[in-house]
Amino acid sequence: MLVVMKQSASEEEIGRVVETIQDMGYDARPMPGKQRTAVGLIGNDGRVDSARLQGLSGVLEVIEVSQPYKQVSREWREEDTLVTLHNGTVIGGSDVVVMAGPCAVENEEQIVGIARVLRGMGATILRGGAFKPRTSPYSFQGLGEEGLILLARAREATGMAVVTEAVDPDGLDLVAEYADIIQIGARNMQNYPLLRRAGQSGKPVLLKRGMSATIKELLLAAEYLLAEGNGQVILCERGVRSFDSHTRNLLDLTAIPVVKALSHLPIIADPSHGTGIRAKVTPMARAAVAAGADGLMIEVHPDPDRALSDGAQSLFPDQFEGLMEQIRVIAQALGREFVPTLPEPAQVP
Ligand code: PEP
Ligand code: MN
């Protein structure tokens, strides 16, 4: 439920609304907007007496949010959410933001080397898994904390921000110490203890759509993060299971405009996992930006044939450079910015 205040409402009147909501046993979240302030009532169990709030002075209207996901919905917040990172990258605004890197961190030379190359080509966020949720227990599972340390080194060397996955609630705090964005992978989209911990981390979260999740389930998973007080959430379409085996997954580009209409959260696309095939990544990246994605996540490896995971869908660096040139044209045609300015790294060893 949302209590929308009059433009003329005073701080005292807003304070009274907050107190009344708390008196009723719910959490209140004041949200100052460009036009007016709204106060969100969190945890409505259907027993809220809206007339009591409607009667308070300074209140314009009380809105029942019709969607099951409340704080994630556009009804709750009309303006787009902007996720701002330490290096100045903003996701959800006019920039099309690119996160790129190998599927997994393998060693220092690989991750620092590729980070320098990618940064030079316009990526501002480095991806790389240190904890890998692999389909087979015998596949490479990632370097663990050592991988996080190497990501931090690559960040120092390039000024890029780092996105990396947390796979379980206990390990999340460690990931949060190193990552600028905590990734929740497709296999964990509905791991509620993990979502709650990520919500409490205070760090931006990249939430990937589960491989058989509906858009509504994705938005409800994001609601877990916002319900814990973390509004810095980026959604990611990474393909869903389909009956057709020509590609690894079916990249559902309709999810982009659908989510944009339903939610204020930014949404990016991952055509690497979305297709599973190197040759299909660039065409689908172009399509995703054309569809309105706020950014892309692209797997790039210095030597894909020797990659320890997802080599078949990883671009060679020169292919990534070509992709970036094409994306730039599409972004500009849509009136969006591309290759946001990144300050020079503090220290380049
Ligand atoms: C990944 O980003 O490397 C990954 C495992 O992605 P997903 O969770 O989408 O499969
Ligand atoms: Mn991967």
PDB file of C-alpha atoms in Angstrom, residues 90-251:
ATOM      1  CA  VAL A  90      25.213   4.122 -13.675  1.00  0.00           C
ATOM      2  CA  ILE A  91      22.858   1.305 -14.686  1.00  0.00           C
ATOM      3  CA  GLY A  92      19.257   2.140 -15.555  1.00  0.00           C
ATOM      4  CA  GLY A  93      19.827   5.654 -16.918  1.00  0.00           C
ATOM      5  CA  SER A  94      20.646   6.778 -20.437  1.00  0.00           C
ATOM      6  CA  ASP A  95      23.864   4.731 -20.666  1.00  0.00           C
ATOM      7  CA  VAL A  96      23.935   1.256 -22.151  1.00  0.00           C
ATOM      8  CA  VAL A  97      26.324  -0.468 -19.750  1.00  0.00           C
ATOM      9  CA  VAL A  98      28.449  -3.483 -20.636  1.00  0.00           C
ATOM     10  CA  MET A  99      29.621  -6.137 -18.180  1.00  0.00           C
ATOM     11  CA  ALA A 100      32.143  -8.438 -19.784  1.00  0.00           C
ATOM     12  CA  GLY A 101      34.701 -11.065 -18.861  1.00  0.00           C
ATOM     13  CA  PRO A 102      35.277 -14.768 -18.686  1.00  0.00           C
ATOM     14  CA  CYS A 103      32.753 -17.200 -17.286  1.00  0.00           C
ATOM     15  CA  ALA A 104      35.198 -18.080 -14.504  1.00  0.00           C
ATOM     16  CA  VAL A 105      38.307 -16.506 -13.008  1.00  0.00           C
ATOM     17  CA  GLU A 106      41.113 -18.958 -13.831  1.00  0.00           C
ATOM     18  CA  ASN A 107      44.376 -17.222 -12.898  1.00  0.00           C
ATOM     19  CA  GLU A 108      45.838 -13.726 -12.470  1.00  0.00           C
ATOM     20  CA  GLU A 109      47.205 -13.380 -15.973  1.00  0.00           C
ATOM     21  CA  GLN A 110      43.870 -14.353 -17.498  1.00  0.00           C
ATOM     22  CA  ILE A 111      41.656 -12.035 -15.453  1.00  0.00           C
ATOM     23  CA  VAL A 112      43.906  -8.964 -15.220  1.00  0.00           C
ATOM     24  CA  GLY A 113      44.904  -9.316 -18.870  1.00  0.00           C
ATOM     25  CA  ILE A 114      41.364  -9.597 -20.187  1.00  0.00           C
ATOM     26  CA  ALA A 115      40.183  -6.790 -17.888  1.00  0.00           C
ATOM     27  CA  ARG A 116      42.696  -4.380 -19.451  1.00  0.00           C
ATOM     28  CA  VAL A 117      41.582  -5.379 -22.937  1.00  0.00           C
ATOM     29  CA  LEU A 118      37.860  -5.095 -22.161  1.00  0.00           C
ATOM     30  CA  ARG A 119      38.219  -1.766 -20.431  1.00  0.00           C
ATOM     31  CA  GLY A 120      40.047  -0.447 -23.479  1.00  0.00           C
ATOM     32  CA  MET A 121      37.070  -1.533 -25.593  1.00  0.00           C
ATOM     33  CA  GLY A 122      34.511   0.260 -23.414  1.00  0.00           C
ATOM     34  CA  ALA A 123      33.329  -2.288 -20.842  1.00  0.00           C
ATOM     35  CA  THR A 124      33.076  -0.684 -17.406  1.00  0.00           C
ATOM     36  CA  ILE A 125      32.184  -3.765 -15.377  1.00  0.00           C
ATOM     37  CA  LEU A 126      34.256  -6.936 -15.202  1.00  0.00           C
ATOM     38  CA  ARG A 127      32.479 -10.252 -14.785  1.00  0.00           C
ATOM     39  CA  GLY A 128      34.035 -13.532 -13.676  1.00  0.00           C
ATOM     40  CA  GLY A 129      32.851 -16.308 -11.412  1.00  0.00           C
ATOM     41  CA  ALA A 130      34.920 -17.319  -8.391  1.00  0.00           C
ATOM     42  CA  PHE A 131      32.201 -19.684  -7.141  1.00  0.00           C
ATOM     43  CA  LYS A 132      30.704 -21.542 -10.088  1.00  0.00           C
ATOM     44  CA  PRO A 133      27.360 -23.344  -9.882  1.00  0.00           C
ATOM     45  CA  ARG A 134      28.123 -26.094 -12.405  1.00  0.00           C
ATOM     46  CA  THR A 135      25.609 -28.572 -13.751  1.00  0.00           C
ATOM     47  CA  SER A 136      28.092 -31.399 -13.190  1.00  0.00           C
ATOM     48  CA  PRO A 137      29.851 -31.835  -9.827  1.00  0.00           C
ATOM     49  CA  TYR A 138      32.980 -32.884 -11.758  1.00  0.00           C
ATOM     50  CA  SER A 139      33.271 -29.600 -13.690  1.00  0.00           C
ATOM     51  CA  PHE A 140      35.566 -26.756 -12.563  1.00  0.00           C
ATOM     52  CA  GLN A 141      33.881 -25.164  -9.548  1.00  0.00           C
ATOM     53  CA  GLY A 142      35.865 -21.923  -9.448  1.00  0.00           C
ATOM     54  CA  LEU A 143      38.872 -20.663  -7.457  1.00  0.00           C
ATOM     55  CA  GLY A 144      36.801 -19.541  -4.464  1.00  0.00           C
ATOM     56  CA  GLU A 145      38.282 -16.715  -2.374  1.00  0.00           C
ATOM     57  CA  GLU A 146      41.470 -16.742  -4.474  1.00  0.00           C
ATOM     58  CA  GLY A 147      39.264 -15.832  -7.449  1.00  0.00           C
ATOM     59  CA  LEU A 148      37.767 -12.921  -5.512  1.00  0.00           C
ATOM     60  CA  ILE A 149      41.249 -11.636  -4.672  1.00  0.00           C
ATOM     61  CA  LEU A 150      42.226 -11.779  -8.343  1.00  0.00           C
ATOM     62  CA  LEU A 151      39.061  -9.891  -9.315  1.00  0.00           C
ATOM     63  CA  ALA A 152      39.973  -7.193  -6.798  1.00  0.00           C
ATOM     64  CA  ARG A 153      43.414  -6.978  -8.418  1.00  0.00           C
ATOM     65  CA  ALA A 154      41.864  -6.574 -11.855  1.00  0.00           C
ATOM     66  CA  ARG A 155      39.640  -3.807 -10.458  1.00  0.00           C
ATOM     67  CA  GLU A 156      42.672  -2.008  -9.050  1.00  0.00           C
ATOM     68  CA  ALA A 157      44.523  -2.321 -12.326  1.00  0.00           C
ATOM     69  CA  THR A 158      41.679  -1.049 -14.524  1.00  0.00           C
ATOM     70  CA  GLY A 159      39.154   0.940 -12.494  1.00  0.00           C
ATOM     71  CA  MET A 160      36.414  -1.422 -13.634  1.00  0.00           C
ATOM     72  CA  ALA A 161      33.696  -2.471 -11.200  1.00  0.00           C
ATOM     73  CA  VAL A 162      33.375  -6.176 -10.474  1.00  0.00           C
ATOM     74  CA  VAL A 163      30.330  -8.444 -10.669  1.00  0.00           C
ATOM     75  CA  THR A 164      30.643 -11.983  -9.347  1.00  0.00           C
ATOM     76  CA  GLU A 165      28.314 -14.696  -8.170  1.00  0.00           C
ATOM     77  CA  ALA A 166      27.425 -15.836  -4.658  1.00  0.00           C
ATOM     78  CA  VAL A 167      26.035 -19.359  -4.510  1.00  0.00           C
ATOM     79  CA  ASP A 168      24.999 -19.797  -0.894  1.00  0.00           C
ATOM     80  CA  PRO A 169      23.941 -17.566   2.017  1.00  0.00           C
ATOM     81  CA  ASP A 170      27.028 -18.256   4.141  1.00  0.00           C
ATOM     82  CA  GLY A 171      29.379 -17.508   1.269  1.00  0.00           C
ATOM     83  CA  LEU A 172      27.549 -14.336   0.305  1.00  0.00           C
ATOM     84  CA  ASP A 173      29.186 -12.165   2.937  1.00  0.00           C
ATOM     85  CA  LEU A 174      32.626 -13.072   1.613  1.00  0.00           C
ATOM     86  CA  VAL A 175      31.569 -12.252  -1.953  1.00  0.00           C
ATOM     87  CA  ALA A 176      30.116  -8.953  -0.708  1.00  0.00           C
ATOM     88  CA  GLU A 177      33.532  -7.975   0.702  1.00  0.00           C
ATOM     89  CA  TYR A 178      35.054  -8.062  -2.776  1.00  0.00           C
ATOM     90  CA  ALA A 179      32.247  -7.514  -5.295  1.00  0.00           C
ATOM     91  CA  ASP A 180      30.737  -4.224  -6.456  1.00  0.00           C
ATOM     92  CA  ILE A 181      27.696  -6.168  -7.647  1.00  0.00           C
ATOM     93  CA  ILE A 182      26.650  -9.529  -6.213  1.00  0.00           C
ATOM     94  CA  GLN A 183      25.316 -11.862  -8.868  1.00  0.00           C
ATOM     95  CA  ILE A 184      22.501 -14.274  -8.059  1.00  0.00           C
ATOM     96  CA  GLY A 185      22.537 -16.906 -10.779  1.00  0.00           C
ATOM     97  CA  ALA A 186      19.668 -18.481 -12.667  1.00  0.00           C
ATOM     98  CA  ARG A 187      19.875 -21.671 -10.605  1.00  0.00           C
ATOM     99  CA  ASN A 188      19.457 -19.660  -7.408  1.00  0.00           C
ATOM    100  CA  MET A 189      16.783 -17.172  -8.454  1.00  0.00           C
ATOM    101  CA  GLN A 190      14.341 -18.690  -5.984  1.00  0.00           C
ATOM    102  CA  ASN A 191      16.860 -19.481  -3.231  1.00  0.00           C
ATOM    103  CA  TYR A 192      15.062 -17.342  -0.671  1.00  0.00           C
ATOM    104  CA  PRO A 193      17.648 -17.476   2.156  1.00  0.00           C
ATOM    105  CA  LEU A 194      20.266 -16.375  -0.409  1.00  0.00           C
ATOM    106  CA  LEU A 195      18.018 -13.562  -1.645  1.00  0.00           C
ATOM    107  CA  ARG A 196      17.392 -12.366   1.891  1.00  0.00           C
ATOM    108  CA  ARG A 197      21.117 -12.328   2.668  1.00  0.00           C
ATOM    109  CA  ALA A 198      21.813 -10.428  -0.556  1.00  0.00           C
ATOM    110  CA  GLY A 199      19.056  -7.992   0.387  1.00  0.00           C
ATOM    111  CA  GLN A 200      20.792  -7.363   3.713  1.00  0.00           C
ATOM    112  CA  SER A 201      24.255  -6.966   2.170  1.00  0.00           C
ATOM    113  CA  GLY A 202      23.827  -3.331   1.191  1.00  0.00           C
ATOM    114  CA  LYS A 203      25.532  -4.094  -2.148  1.00  0.00           C
ATOM    115  CA  PRO A 204      23.936  -3.831  -5.606  1.00  0.00           C
ATOM    116  CA  VAL A 205      22.565  -7.177  -6.763  1.00  0.00           C
ATOM    117  CA  LEU A 206      22.319  -8.623 -10.279  1.00  0.00           C
ATOM    118  CA  LEU A 207      19.411 -11.070 -10.263  1.00  0.00           C
ATOM    119  CA  LYS A 208      19.332 -13.487 -13.188  1.00  0.00           C
ATOM    120  CA  ARG A 209      16.078 -14.985 -14.386  1.00  0.00           C
ATOM    121  CA  GLY A 210      15.691 -18.666 -13.552  1.00  0.00           C
ATOM    122  CA  MET A 211      15.765 -20.942 -16.562  1.00  0.00           C
ATOM    123  CA  SER A 212      12.122 -21.867 -16.130  1.00  0.00           C
ATOM    124  CA  ALA A 213      10.927 -18.816 -14.243  1.00  0.00           C
ATOM    125  CA  THR A 214       8.078 -16.611 -15.397  1.00  0.00           C
ATOM    126  CA  ILE A 215       8.549 -12.846 -15.429  1.00  0.00           C
ATOM    127  CA  LYS A 216       6.226 -12.637 -12.429  1.00  0.00           C
ATOM    128  CA  GLU A 217       8.418 -15.081 -10.501  1.00  0.00           C
ATOM    129  CA  LEU A 218      11.491 -13.022 -11.420  1.00  0.00           C
ATOM    130  CA  LEU A 219       9.848  -9.859 -10.104  1.00  0.00           C
ATOM    131  CA  LEU A 220       8.723 -11.622  -6.925  1.00  0.00           C
ATOM    132  CA  ALA A 221      12.284 -12.868  -6.382  1.00  0.00           C
ATOM    133  CA  ALA A 222      13.459  -9.249  -6.722  1.00  0.00           C
ATOM    134  CA  GLU A 223      10.794  -8.265  -4.178  1.00  0.00           C
ATOM    135  CA  TYR A 224      12.690 -10.345  -1.576  1.00  0.00           C
ATOM    136  CA  LEU A 225      15.699  -8.050  -2.079  1.00  0.00           C
ATOM    137  CA  LEU A 226      13.666  -4.850  -1.834  1.00  0.00           C
ATOM    138  CA  ALA A 227      11.733  -6.195   1.156  1.00  0.00           C
ATOM    139  CA  GLU A 228      15.098  -6.412   2.975  1.00  0.00           C
ATOM    140  CA  GLY A 229      15.690  -2.744   2.193  1.00  0.00           C
ATOM    141  CA  ASN A 230      17.975  -3.165  -0.839  1.00  0.00           C
ATOM    142  CA  GLY A 231      16.677  -1.189  -3.800  1.00  0.00           C
ATOM    143  CA  GLN A 232      19.916  -1.444  -5.809  1.00  0.00           C
ATOM    144  CA  VAL A 233      18.776  -4.327  -7.974  1.00  0.00           C
ATOM    145  CA  ILE A 234      19.456  -5.071 -11.635  1.00  0.00           C
ATOM    146  CA  LEU A 235      17.451  -7.775 -13.398  1.00  0.00           C
ATOM    147  CA  CYS A 236      18.939  -9.973 -16.098  1.00  0.00           C
ATOM    148  CA  GLU A 237      17.254 -11.900 -18.909  1.00  0.00           C
ATOM    149  CA  ARG A 238      19.538 -14.854 -19.643  1.00  0.00           C
ATOM    150  CA  GLY A 239      17.300 -17.195 -21.571  1.00  0.00           C
ATOM    151  CA  VAL A 240      14.752 -19.795 -20.574  1.00  0.00           C
ATOM    152  CA  ARG A 241      14.388 -23.490 -21.379  1.00  0.00           C
ATOM    153  CA  SER A 242      12.572 -24.240 -24.576  1.00  0.00           C
ATOM    154  CA  PHE A 243      11.651 -27.243 -26.712  1.00  0.00           C
ATOM    155  CA  ASP A 244      14.157 -26.243 -29.398  1.00  0.00           C
ATOM    156  CA  SER A 245      17.692 -27.539 -29.016  1.00  0.00           C
ATOM    157  CA  HIS A 246      19.349 -25.281 -31.602  1.00  0.00           C
ATOM    158  CA  THR A 247      20.440 -22.951 -28.846  1.00  0.00           C
ATOM    159  CA  ARG A 248      21.294 -23.610 -25.197  1.00  0.00           C
ATOM    160  CA  ASN A 249      18.388 -21.442 -24.033  1.00  0.00           C
ATOM    161  CA  LEU A 250      15.744 -19.235 -25.596  1.00  0.00           C
ATOM    162  CA  LEU A 251      16.681 -15.608 -24.985  1.00  0.00           C
TER     163      LEU A 251
END
